[in-house]
mmCIF file of C-alpha atoms and ligand atoms in Angstrom:
data_model
loop_
_atom_site.group_PDB
_atom_site.id
_atom_site.type_symbol
_atom_site.label_atom_id
_atom_site.label_comp_id
_atom_site.label_asym_id
_atom_site.label_seq_id
_atom_site.Cartn_x
_atom_site.Cartn_y
_atom_site.Cartn_z
ATOM 1 C CA MET D 25 26.484 -42.478 -99.840
ATOM 2 C CA LEU D 26 23.876 -40.243 -98.256
ATOM 3 C CA MET D 27 25.092 -36.641 -98.093
ATOM 4 C CA VAL D 28 23.762 -33.836 -95.921
ATOM 5 C CA ILE D 29 24.727 -30.302 -96.933
ATOM 6 C CA SER D 30 24.846 -27.498 -94.377
ATOM 7 C CA ASN D 31 26.546 -24.188 -93.649
ATOM 8 C CA LYS D 32 26.470 -24.510 -89.860
ATOM 9 C CA VAL D 33 26.517 -26.991 -87.006
ATOM 10 C CA ASP D 34 23.151 -26.405 -85.386
ATOM 11 C CA ARG D 35 20.086 -28.298 -84.205
ATOM 12 C CA ASN D 36 18.706 -28.628 -87.754
ATOM 13 C CA THR D 37 21.911 -30.227 -89.001
ATOM 14 C CA ILE D 38 22.039 -32.764 -86.151
ATOM 15 C CA GLU D 39 18.319 -33.584 -86.598
ATOM 16 C CA LEU D 40 18.900 -34.261 -90.273
ATOM 17 C CA LEU D 41 22.048 -36.300 -89.597
ATOM 18 C CA SER D 42 20.120 -38.376 -87.016
ATOM 19 C CA LYS D 43 17.533 -39.272 -89.659
ATOM 20 C CA ALA D 44 20.231 -39.766 -92.310
ATOM 21 C CA CYS D 45 22.035 -42.292 -90.056
ATOM 22 C CA GLU D 46 18.771 -44.156 -89.395
ATOM 23 C CA LEU D 47 18.055 -44.480 -93.149
ATOM 24 C CA ALA D 48 21.643 -45.158 -94.192
ATOM 25 C CA ASN D 49 22.186 -47.855 -91.554
ATOM 26 C CA ARG D 50 19.339 -49.836 -93.139
ATOM 27 C CA LYS D 51 21.012 -49.750 -96.583
ATOM 28 C CA ASN D 52 24.628 -49.829 -95.494
ATOM 29 C CA PHE D 53 25.168 -46.395 -97.020
ATOM 30 C CA GLU D 54 27.842 -44.111 -95.642
ATOM 31 C CA VAL D 55 26.642 -40.788 -94.211
ATOM 32 C CA SER D 56 28.659 -37.693 -95.129
ATOM 33 C CA LEU D 57 28.119 -34.127 -94.078
ATOM 34 C CA LEU D 58 29.338 -31.428 -96.432
ATOM 35 C CA LEU D 59 29.922 -28.444 -94.158
ATOM 36 C CA MET D 60 30.645 -25.164 -95.919
ATOM 37 C CA SER D 61 31.547 -22.561 -93.370
ATOM 38 C CA ALA D 62 33.755 -19.529 -92.735
ATOM 39 C CA ILE D 63 34.980 -20.896 -89.420
ATOM 40 C CA GLN D 64 35.843 -24.286 -88.069
ATOM 41 C CA GLU D 65 33.750 -24.621 -84.934
ATOM 42 C CA LYS D 66 31.485 -26.991 -82.961
ATOM 43 C CA LEU D 67 32.984 -29.959 -84.816
ATOM 44 C CA GLU D 68 32.994 -32.008 -81.582
ATOM 45 C CA GLN D 69 29.179 -32.076 -81.750
ATOM 46 C CA LEU D 70 29.305 -33.952 -85.062
ATOM 47 C CA LYS D 71 31.229 -36.951 -83.756
ATOM 48 C CA GLY D 72 29.190 -40.110 -84.222
ATOM 49 C CA TYR D 73 26.625 -38.433 -86.477
ATOM 50 C CA ALA D 74 28.399 -39.105 -89.799
ATOM 51 C CA ASP D 75 31.050 -41.407 -91.262
ATOM 52 C CA ASN D 76 32.666 -38.401 -92.926
ATOM 53 C CA VAL D 77 32.551 -34.677 -92.392
ATOM 54 C CA ILE D 78 33.752 -32.999 -95.554
ATOM 55 C CA LEU D 79 34.900 -29.548 -94.522
ATOM 56 C CA MET D 80 35.169 -26.585 -96.832
ATOM 57 C CA ILE D 81 36.342 -23.577 -94.873
ATOM 58 C CA SER D 82 36.508 -20.217 -96.595
ATOM 59 C CA LYS D 83 35.837 -16.558 -95.869
ATOM 60 C CA GLN D 84 33.486 -16.524 -98.868
ATOM 61 C CA PHE D 85 31.039 -18.693 -96.838
ATOM 62 C CA GLU D 86 30.658 -16.089 -94.087
ATOM 63 C CA VAL D 87 27.402 -14.691 -95.445
ATOM 64 C CA PHE D 88 25.062 -16.760 -97.563
ATOM 65 C CA SER D 89 25.145 -15.924 -101.239
ATOM 66 C CA LEU D 90 24.347 -18.583 -103.813
ATOM 67 C CA ASP D 91 27.292 -18.534 -106.242
ATOM 68 C CA PRO D 92 30.211 -19.661 -104.032
ATOM 69 C CA PHE D 93 28.121 -22.304 -102.278
ATOM 70 C CA LEU D 94 26.691 -23.666 -105.522
ATOM 71 C CA VAL D 95 30.002 -24.004 -107.371
ATOM 72 C CA ASN D 96 31.708 -25.681 -104.418
ATOM 73 C CA ALA D 97 28.801 -27.973 -103.518
ATOM 74 C CA GLU D 98 28.590 -29.138 -107.134
ATOM 75 C CA MET D 99 32.318 -29.863 -107.138
ATOM 76 C CA VAL D 100 32.095 -32.008 -103.987
ATOM 77 C CA VAL D 101 28.951 -33.830 -105.158
ATOM 78 C CA ARG D 102 30.560 -34.715 -108.505
ATOM 79 C CA LYS D 103 33.620 -36.049 -106.666
ATOM 80 C CA TYR D 104 31.828 -38.150 -104.030
ATOM 81 C CA ARG D 105 28.755 -39.100 -106.105
ATOM 82 C CA PRO D 106 26.193 -39.525 -103.303
ATOM 83 C CA GLU D 107 22.980 -41.461 -104.039
ATOM 84 C CA ILE D 108 20.945 -39.119 -101.838
ATOM 85 C CA ILE D 109 21.456 -35.445 -100.932
ATOM 86 C CA LEU D 110 19.526 -33.772 -98.095
ATOM 87 C CA SER D 111 19.459 -30.290 -96.657
ATOM 88 C CA SER D 112 17.255 -28.441 -94.170
ATOM 89 C CA ALA D 113 14.428 -26.373 -95.639
ATOM 90 C CA THR D 114 16.000 -23.190 -94.272
ATOM 91 C CA THR D 115 16.868 -20.154 -96.401
ATOM 92 C CA PHE D 116 20.205 -21.883 -97.110
ATOM 93 C CA GLY D 117 18.707 -25.222 -98.205
ATOM 94 C CA ARG D 118 15.724 -23.713 -99.976
ATOM 95 C CA THR D 119 18.040 -21.550 -102.112
ATOM 96 C CA LEU D 120 20.996 -23.854 -102.705
ATOM 97 C CA MET D 121 19.255 -27.188 -103.316
ATOM 98 C CA PRO D 122 17.043 -26.240 -106.313
ATOM 99 C CA ALA D 123 20.035 -24.613 -108.022
ATOM 100 C CA LEU D 124 22.181 -27.672 -107.313
ATOM 101 C CA ALA D 125 19.451 -30.029 -108.563
ATOM 102 C CA ALA D 126 19.293 -28.027 -111.808
ATOM 103 C CA LYS D 127 23.089 -28.292 -112.232
ATOM 104 C CA LEU D 128 22.937 -32.060 -111.623
ATOM 105 C CA LYS D 129 19.861 -32.417 -113.874
ATOM 106 C CA THR D 130 17.926 -34.259 -111.217
ATOM 107 C CA GLY D 131 14.683 -33.836 -109.283
ATOM 108 C CA LEU D 132 14.158 -32.292 -105.858
ATOM 109 C CA THR D 133 11.340 -32.682 -103.362
ATOM 110 C CA ALA D 134 11.063 -29.540 -101.268
ATOM 111 C CA ASP D 135 9.842 -29.203 -97.691
ATOM 112 C CA CYS D 136 9.504 -32.886 -96.767
ATOM 113 C CA THR D 137 7.983 -33.784 -93.421
ATOM 114 C CA GLU D 138 8.923 -37.486 -93.460
ATOM 115 C CA LEU D 139 11.592 -39.614 -95.148
ATOM 116 C CA ASP D 140 11.930 -43.335 -95.560
ATOM 117 C CA ILE D 141 13.928 -45.681 -97.754
ATOM 118 C CA ASP D 142 12.701 -48.787 -99.571
ATOM 119 C CA GLU D 143 14.514 -52.033 -100.336
ATOM 120 C CA LYS D 144 15.780 -50.747 -103.676
ATOM 121 C CA GLY D 145 17.309 -47.671 -102.053
ATOM 122 C CA ASN D 146 14.568 -45.334 -103.271
ATOM 123 C CA LEU D 147 14.105 -42.394 -100.962
ATOM 124 C CA LEU D 148 10.422 -42.087 -100.040
ATOM 125 C CA GLN D 149 9.875 -38.358 -99.648
ATOM 126 C CA THR D 150 6.641 -37.339 -97.968
ATOM 127 C CA ARG D 151 5.285 -33.799 -97.969
ATOM 128 C CA PRO D 152 1.907 -32.069 -97.820
ATOM 129 C CA ALA D 153 0.322 -31.519 -101.247
ATOM 130 C CA ILE D 154 -2.863 -30.051 -102.733
ATOM 131 C CA GLY D 155 -3.069 -27.240 -100.205
ATOM 132 C CA GLY D 156 -2.172 -29.591 -97.335
ATOM 133 C CA ASN D 157 -5.182 -31.843 -97.905
ATOM 134 C CA VAL D 158 -3.106 -34.932 -98.716
ATOM 135 C CA MET D 159 0.321 -36.205 -97.732
ATOM 136 C CA ALA D 160 2.095 -37.196 -100.958
ATOM 137 C CA THR D 161 4.957 -39.701 -100.973
ATOM 138 C CA ILE D 162 7.305 -38.973 -103.857
ATOM 139 C CA VAL D 163 9.987 -41.164 -105.405
ATOM 140 C CA THR D 164 12.590 -39.539 -107.655
ATOM 141 C CA SER D 165 13.358 -41.437 -110.867
ATOM 142 C CA THR D 166 16.587 -39.490 -111.525
ATOM 143 C CA ARG D 167 19.826 -39.640 -109.529
ATOM 144 C CA PRO D 168 20.998 -38.334 -107.134
ATOM 145 C CA GLN D 169 17.765 -38.157 -105.160
ATOM 146 C CA MET D 170 17.468 -34.753 -103.517
ATOM 147 C CA ALA D 171 15.185 -33.396 -100.818
ATOM 148 C CA THR D 172 14.920 -30.532 -98.385
ATOM 149 C CA VAL D 173 13.388 -31.307 -94.993
ATOM 150 C CA ARG D 174 11.487 -28.985 -92.700
ATOM 151 C CA PRO D 175 13.294 -28.208 -89.452
ATOM 152 C CA LYS D 176 11.963 -29.787 -86.249
ATOM 153 C CA VAL D 177 10.235 -32.760 -87.853
ATOM 154 C CA PHE D 178 12.898 -35.269 -86.798
ATOM 155 C CA GLN D 179 14.188 -35.922 -83.326
ATOM 156 C CA ILE D 180 17.839 -35.930 -82.372
ATOM 157 C CA ASN D 181 18.988 -39.499 -81.727
ATOM 158 C CA PRO D 182 22.128 -40.522 -79.853
ATOM 159 C CA PRO D 183 25.135 -40.805 -82.204
ATOM 160 C CA THR D 184 25.491 -44.217 -83.884
ATOM 161 C CA LYS D 185 28.778 -44.021 -85.793
ATOM 162 C CA GLN D 186 31.897 -45.471 -84.164
ATOM 163 C CA LYS D 187 34.230 -43.153 -86.042
ATOM 164 C CA THR D 188 33.796 -39.840 -87.806
ATOM 165 C CA LYS D 189 36.473 -38.904 -90.323
ATOM 166 C CA PHE D 190 37.118 -35.195 -90.960
ATOM 167 C CA ILE D 191 38.177 -34.533 -94.561
ATOM 168 C CA PHE D 192 39.330 -31.111 -95.733
ATOM 169 C CA GLU D 193 38.451 -30.114 -99.287
ATOM 170 C CA GLN D 194 39.957 -26.987 -100.799
ATOM 171 C CA PRO D 195 37.180 -24.663 -101.949
ATOM 172 C CA ILE D 196 37.389 -22.770 -105.228
ATOM 173 C CA PHE D 197 37.166 -19.014 -104.867
ATOM 174 C CA VAL D 198 34.141 -17.813 -106.817
ATOM 175 C CA ALA D 199 33.739 -14.221 -107.928
ATOM 176 C CA ASP D 200 30.222 -13.535 -106.688
ATOM 177 C CA ARG D 201 27.705 -11.830 -108.954
ATOM 178 C CA CYS D 202 26.281 -10.132 -105.864
ATOM 179 C CA GLU D 203 28.226 -7.555 -103.912
ATOM 180 C CA LEU D 204 27.460 -7.303 -100.203
ATOM 181 C CA ILE D 205 27.399 -3.674 -99.216
ATOM 182 C CA GLY D 206 26.346 -4.249 -95.624
ATOM 183 C CA TYR D 207 23.761 -5.983 -93.508
ATOM 184 C CA LYS D 208 21.828 -5.469 -90.320
ATOM 185 C CA VAL D 209 20.841 -8.295 -88.009
ATOM 186 C CA ARG D 210 17.136 -8.028 -87.306
ATOM 187 C CA GLU D 211 16.261 -7.771 -83.639
ATOM 188 C CA GLU D 212 14.019 -10.766 -83.337
ATOM 189 C CA GLU D 213 11.572 -11.656 -80.658
ATOM 190 C CA ALA D 214 11.809 -15.101 -79.125
ATOM 191 C CA LYS D 215 12.044 -17.397 -82.121
ATOM 192 C CA ILE D 216 8.986 -19.591 -82.465
ATOM 193 C CA GLU D 217 11.052 -22.519 -83.769
ATOM 194 C CA GLU D 218 13.024 -22.630 -80.522
ATOM 195 C CA ALA D 219 10.388 -21.733 -77.902
ATOM 196 C CA ASP D 220 9.135 -24.306 -75.382
ATOM 197 C CA VAL D 221 5.821 -22.475 -75.069
ATOM 198 C CA ILE D 222 3.974 -20.899 -77.998
ATOM 199 C CA ILE D 223 0.853 -18.809 -77.677
ATOM 200 C CA SER D 224 -0.598 -18.807 -81.138
ATOM 201 C CA VAL D 225 -3.452 -16.619 -82.247
ATOM 202 C CA GLY D 226 -6.139 -16.859 -84.878
ATOM 203 C CA LYS D 227 -8.863 -14.521 -86.085
ATOM 204 C CA GLY D 228 -10.899 -15.527 -83.019
ATOM 205 C CA LEU D 229 -8.749 -13.129 -80.990
ATOM 206 C CA ARG D 230 -11.090 -10.595 -82.609
ATOM 207 C CA ARG D 231 -8.801 -7.558 -82.935
ATOM 208 C CA LYS D 232 -5.139 -6.630 -83.250
ATOM 209 C CA GLU D 233 -5.192 -4.574 -80.024
ATOM 210 C CA ASN D 234 -5.922 -7.803 -78.105
ATOM 211 C CA LEU D 235 -2.397 -8.977 -78.929
ATOM 212 C CA ASP D 236 -1.305 -6.922 -75.951
ATOM 213 C CA VAL D 237 -2.459 -9.604 -73.522
ATOM 214 C CA VAL D 238 -0.878 -12.316 -75.698
ATOM 215 C CA TYR D 239 2.535 -10.615 -75.574
ATOM 216 C CA LYS D 240 2.277 -10.065 -71.814
ATOM 217 C CA LEU D 241 1.492 -13.734 -71.288
ATOM 218 C CA ALA D 242 4.285 -14.840 -73.617
ATOM 219 C CA LYS D 243 6.711 -12.743 -71.580
ATOM 220 C CA PHE D 244 5.484 -14.307 -68.337
ATOM 221 C CA VAL D 245 6.039 -17.852 -69.540
ATOM 222 C CA ASN D 246 9.167 -17.054 -71.558
ATOM 223 C CA GLY D 247 7.337 -18.101 -74.685
ATOM 224 C CA ALA D 248 6.849 -16.899 -78.241
ATOM 225 C CA VAL D 249 3.859 -15.648 -80.218
ATOM 226 C CA GLY D 250 2.647 -17.626 -83.238
ATOM 227 C CA ALA D 251 -0.143 -16.923 -85.707
ATOM 228 C CA THR D 252 -2.367 -18.336 -88.418
ATOM 229 C CA ARG D 253 -2.139 -17.185 -92.003
ATOM 230 C CA ALA D 254 -5.425 -15.315 -91.574
ATOM 231 C CA VAL D 255 -3.842 -13.224 -88.824
ATOM 232 C CA VAL D 256 -0.744 -12.538 -90.928
ATOM 233 C CA GLU D 257 -2.871 -11.605 -93.930
ATOM 234 C CA ALA D 258 -4.830 -9.204 -91.724
ATOM 235 C CA LYS D 259 -1.433 -7.635 -90.857
ATOM 236 C CA TRP D 260 -1.846 -8.183 -87.125
ATOM 237 C CA LEU D 261 1.546 -9.911 -87.101
ATOM 238 C CA SER D 262 4.424 -10.360 -89.572
ATOM 239 C CA PHE D 263 5.002 -13.490 -91.656
ATOM 240 C CA ASP D 264 7.801 -14.520 -89.233
ATOM 241 C CA HIS D 265 5.054 -15.615 -86.847
ATOM 242 C CA GLN D 266 3.081 -17.773 -89.289
ATOM 243 C CA ILE D 267 2.796 -21.441 -88.400
ATOM 244 C CA GLY D 268 1.631 -24.041 -90.882
ATOM 245 C CA LEU D 269 1.983 -25.361 -94.373
ATOM 246 C CA SER D 270 3.252 -22.117 -95.857
ATOM 247 C CA GLY D 271 4.799 -20.922 -92.583
ATOM 248 C CA LYS D 272 6.967 -22.579 -89.950
ATOM 249 C CA VAL D 273 6.799 -26.043 -88.393
ATOM 250 C CA VAL D 274 7.010 -25.999 -84.611
ATOM 251 C CA LYS D 275 7.115 -28.648 -81.911
ATOM 252 C CA PRO D 276 6.995 -26.876 -78.525
ATOM 253 C CA LYS D 277 6.235 -28.475 -75.162
ATOM 254 C CA ILE D 278 3.053 -26.384 -74.894
ATOM 255 C CA TYR D 279 1.076 -24.918 -77.814
ATOM 256 C CA ILE D 280 -1.828 -22.637 -76.913
ATOM 257 C CA ALA D 281 -4.136 -22.161 -79.906
ATOM 258 C CA ALA D 282 -6.279 -19.112 -79.131
ATOM 259 C CA GLY D 283 -9.163 -18.476 -81.509
ATOM 260 C CA ILE D 284 -7.755 -20.767 -84.182
ATOM 261 C CA SER D 285 -10.160 -22.876 -86.268
ATOM 262 C CA GLY D 286 -7.669 -25.708 -86.939
ATOM 263 C CA ALA D 287 -7.525 -25.755 -90.741
ATOM 264 C CA VAL D 288 -5.367 -28.606 -92.113
ATOM 265 C CA GLN D 289 -2.842 -26.077 -93.366
ATOM 266 C CA HIS D 290 -2.364 -24.760 -89.830
ATOM 267 C CA LEU D 291 -2.288 -28.243 -88.266
ATOM 268 C CA ALA D 292 0.555 -29.187 -90.656
ATOM 269 C CA GLY D 293 2.782 -26.811 -88.706
ATOM 270 C CA MET D 294 1.902 -27.600 -85.087
ATOM 271 C CA GLN D 295 0.134 -30.906 -84.579
ATOM 272 C CA THR D 296 3.227 -32.689 -83.266
ATOM 273 C CA SER D 297 3.503 -30.252 -80.328
ATOM 274 C CA GLN D 298 3.716 -32.102 -76.999
ATOM 275 C CA THR D 299 0.638 -30.591 -75.337
ATOM 276 C CA ILE D 300 -1.949 -28.616 -77.288
ATOM 277 C CA ILE D 301 -4.363 -26.347 -75.433
ATOM 278 C CA ALA D 302 -7.139 -24.978 -77.654
ATOM 279 C CA ILE D 303 -9.464 -22.096 -76.810
ATOM 280 C CA ASN D 304 -12.339 -21.604 -79.238
ATOM 281 C CA LYS D 305 -15.897 -20.480 -78.714
ATOM 282 C CA ASP D 306 -17.156 -23.063 -81.244
ATOM 283 C CA ARG D 307 -17.192 -26.503 -79.610
ATOM 284 C CA TYR D 308 -17.118 -28.150 -83.069
ATOM 285 C CA ALA D 309 -13.983 -26.308 -84.266
ATOM 286 C CA PRO D 310 -11.527 -28.816 -85.861
ATOM 287 C CA ILE D 311 -8.697 -27.655 -83.573
ATOM 288 C CA PHE D 312 -10.309 -29.659 -80.744
ATOM 289 C CA LYS D 313 -9.572 -32.900 -82.658
ATOM 290 C CA VAL D 314 -5.842 -32.433 -82.043
ATOM 291 C CA ALA D 315 -6.100 -30.704 -78.645
ATOM 292 C CA ASP D 316 -5.110 -32.364 -75.359
ATOM 293 C CA ILE D 317 -7.023 -29.716 -73.422
ATOM 294 C CA GLY D 318 -9.986 -27.888 -74.925
ATOM 295 C CA ILE D 319 -11.634 -24.745 -73.554
ATOM 296 C CA VAL D 320 -14.910 -23.624 -75.156
ATOM 297 C CA ALA D 321 -14.855 -19.902 -74.426
ATOM 298 C CA ASP D 322 -13.797 -16.460 -75.598
ATOM 299 C CA ALA D 323 -10.045 -16.650 -76.308
ATOM 300 C CA TYR D 324 -9.161 -13.141 -75.184
ATOM 301 C CA SER D 325 -10.871 -13.387 -71.805
ATOM 302 C CA ILE D 326 -9.306 -16.800 -71.062
ATOM 303 C CA LEU D 327 -5.813 -15.475 -71.864
ATOM 304 C CA GLN D 328 -6.511 -12.484 -69.654
ATOM 305 C CA GLN D 329 -7.671 -14.737 -66.794
ATOM 306 C CA ILE D 330 -4.508 -16.870 -67.100
ATOM 307 C CA LEU D 331 -2.434 -13.711 -66.960
ATOM 308 C CA GLU D 332 -4.263 -12.496 -63.875
ATOM 309 C CA ALA D 333 -3.874 -15.884 -62.214
ATOM 310 C CA LEU D 334 -0.122 -15.623 -62.844
ATOM 311 C CA GLY D 335 -0.107 -12.369 -60.924
ATOM 312 C CA ASP D 336 -0.418 -9.662 -63.558
ATOM 313 C CA GLU D 337 -2.109 -6.555 -62.235
HETATM 314 P P1 FAD L 27 -10.674 -18.689 -89.054
HETATM 315 O O1 FAD L 27 -10.685 -19.875 -89.947
HETATM 316 O O2 FAD L 27 -11.488 -17.509 -89.430
HETATM 317 O O3 FAD L 27 -11.072 -19.198 -87.621
HETATM 318 C C1 FAD L 27 -11.319 -18.375 -86.530
HETATM 319 C C2 FAD L 27 -11.735 -19.277 -85.377
HETATM 320 O O4 FAD L 27 -11.911 -18.476 -84.221
HETATM 321 C C3 FAD L 27 -13.054 -20.029 -85.600
HETATM 322 O O5 FAD L 27 -12.867 -21.391 -85.319
HETATM 323 C C4 FAD L 27 -14.015 -19.387 -84.604
HETATM 324 O O6 FAD L 27 -14.930 -20.327 -84.054
HETATM 325 C C5 FAD L 27 -13.073 -18.915 -83.534
HETATM 326 N N1 FAD L 27 -13.563 -17.759 -82.796
HETATM 327 C C6 FAD L 27 -14.297 -16.702 -83.216
HETATM 328 N N2 FAD L 27 -14.498 -15.831 -82.229
HETATM 329 C C7 FAD L 27 -13.883 -16.347 -81.141
HETATM 330 C C8 FAD L 27 -13.718 -15.895 -79.811
HETATM 331 N N3 FAD L 27 -14.225 -14.738 -79.395
HETATM 332 N N4 FAD L 27 -13.003 -16.665 -78.957
HETATM 333 C C9 FAD L 27 -12.498 -17.871 -79.345
HETATM 334 N N5 FAD L 27 -12.638 -18.341 -80.599
HETATM 335 C C10 FAD L 27 -13.300 -17.579 -81.481
HETATM 336 N N6 FAD L 27 -3.137 -21.197 -92.470
HETATM 337 C C11 FAD L 27 -2.223 -21.173 -91.479
HETATM 338 O O7 FAD L 27 -2.561 -20.910 -90.317
HETATM 339 N N7 FAD L 27 -0.898 -21.435 -91.771
HETATM 340 C C12 FAD L 27 -0.461 -21.735 -93.014
HETATM 341 O O8 FAD L 27 0.740 -21.936 -93.205
HETATM 342 C C13 FAD L 27 -1.434 -21.783 -94.069
HETATM 343 N N8 FAD L 27 -1.058 -22.121 -95.316
HETATM 344 C C14 FAD L 27 -2.014 -22.239 -96.267
HETATM 345 C C15 FAD L 27 -1.642 -22.689 -97.534
HETATM 346 C C16 FAD L 27 -2.596 -22.852 -98.519
HETATM 347 C C17 FAD L 27 -2.174 -23.348 -99.863
HETATM 348 C C18 FAD L 27 -3.955 -22.540 -98.234
HETATM 349 C C19 FAD L 27 -5.004 -22.712 -99.288
HETATM 350 C C20 FAD L 27 -4.324 -22.076 -97.000
HETATM 351 C C21 FAD L 27 -3.363 -21.908 -95.988
HETATM 352 N N9 FAD L 27 -3.715 -21.475 -94.718
HETATM 353 C C22 FAD L 27 -2.778 -21.479 -93.749
HETATM 354 C C23 FAD L 27 -5.055 -20.905 -94.407
HETATM 355 C C24 FAD L 27 -5.975 -21.877 -93.692
HETATM 356 O O9 FAD L 27 -6.676 -22.658 -94.628
HETATM 357 C C25 FAD L 27 -6.997 -21.103 -92.811
HETATM 358 O O10 FAD L 27 -7.686 -20.195 -93.615
HETATM 359 C C26 FAD L 27 -6.385 -20.357 -91.631
HETATM 360 O O11 FAD L 27 -5.540 -21.185 -90.885
HETATM 361 C C27 FAD L 27 -7.530 -19.849 -90.733
HETATM 362 O O12 FAD L 27 -7.026 -19.033 -89.729
HETATM 363 P P2 FAD L 27 -7.845 -18.778 -88.383
HETATM 364 O O13 FAD L 27 -8.052 -20.074 -87.680
HETATM 365 O O14 FAD L 27 -7.130 -17.675 -87.670
HETATM 366 O O15 FAD L 27 -9.202 -18.115 -88.902
#
């Protein structure tokens, strides 16, 4: 069995299930989703994406806190004994999966960008290594084989399973070591993971004040603002905006790279975008190797000209 663990039915879960079905169909494995949630919703969307949906519904899963999820996930895994366990490399997966791997005394490959399966049923887990300079393919010698996968690296395929069985498992109530005394939902700008258009800036934008034109343009095209690590380190933008190896992976329809050199660590987060437009004053900048359209010019003045052409006063 190949098991996907999630706490919600969202795009990431369906992407991962699509890949899980593709791999499992080759080995005749069953695909199961362990869904741990406070409410039973959007289940219709899962039909055809798994042989089994194992549902654990409990109020204690309303807000993510490790203890209740860990105890209950371990219980289900020990009962169903999957060969492979996958989860998205979101806060949920990145927190739960290492703790679960430790409980099961097995290995975990974090932040994979590609998965495959060989004839023996070994999961081939590929991820950037050595500062993003090589793509390493890792095979786990212990069982179960566990991996987290970056969101947006797999496409959503049409459902392939004839029947999806919904199984209810009774969760154990776990007295949490953390007490939630309240929380505030952060007012986010357009999320870069979901935007169709991203205007991403590098140090070639020259100064923080020039972000003004970037935000205006993003608003015009209903897009989001991304950044390189250099920009985040310079405190022009928060870490939420960082795209790349140690930031987010994005796959928008249009990616505008303004004043970005194109270091491998940045490319790891955006090179699968549909159309890449690069603006850099250095014609030999590596970003042009992945760009569909290249403009050798000052980034700020090009963005300003686009804005003016769109009708901004
Ligand atoms: P620079 O490399 O300084 O490039 C600026 C570019 O702007 C140059 O190409 C220059 O020609 C151009 N330019 C200058 N003036 C202008 C102008 N007026 N108009 C137009 N162009 C101009 N980086 C990330 O982005 N994301 C990551 O997740 C990430 N993770 C990393 C993880 C590790 C382990 C390591 C070691 C590094 C990581 N980095 C990451 C850093 C990465 O190696 C680069 O340092 C970074 O991406 C460079 O950012 P930049 O392109 O903004 O700056």
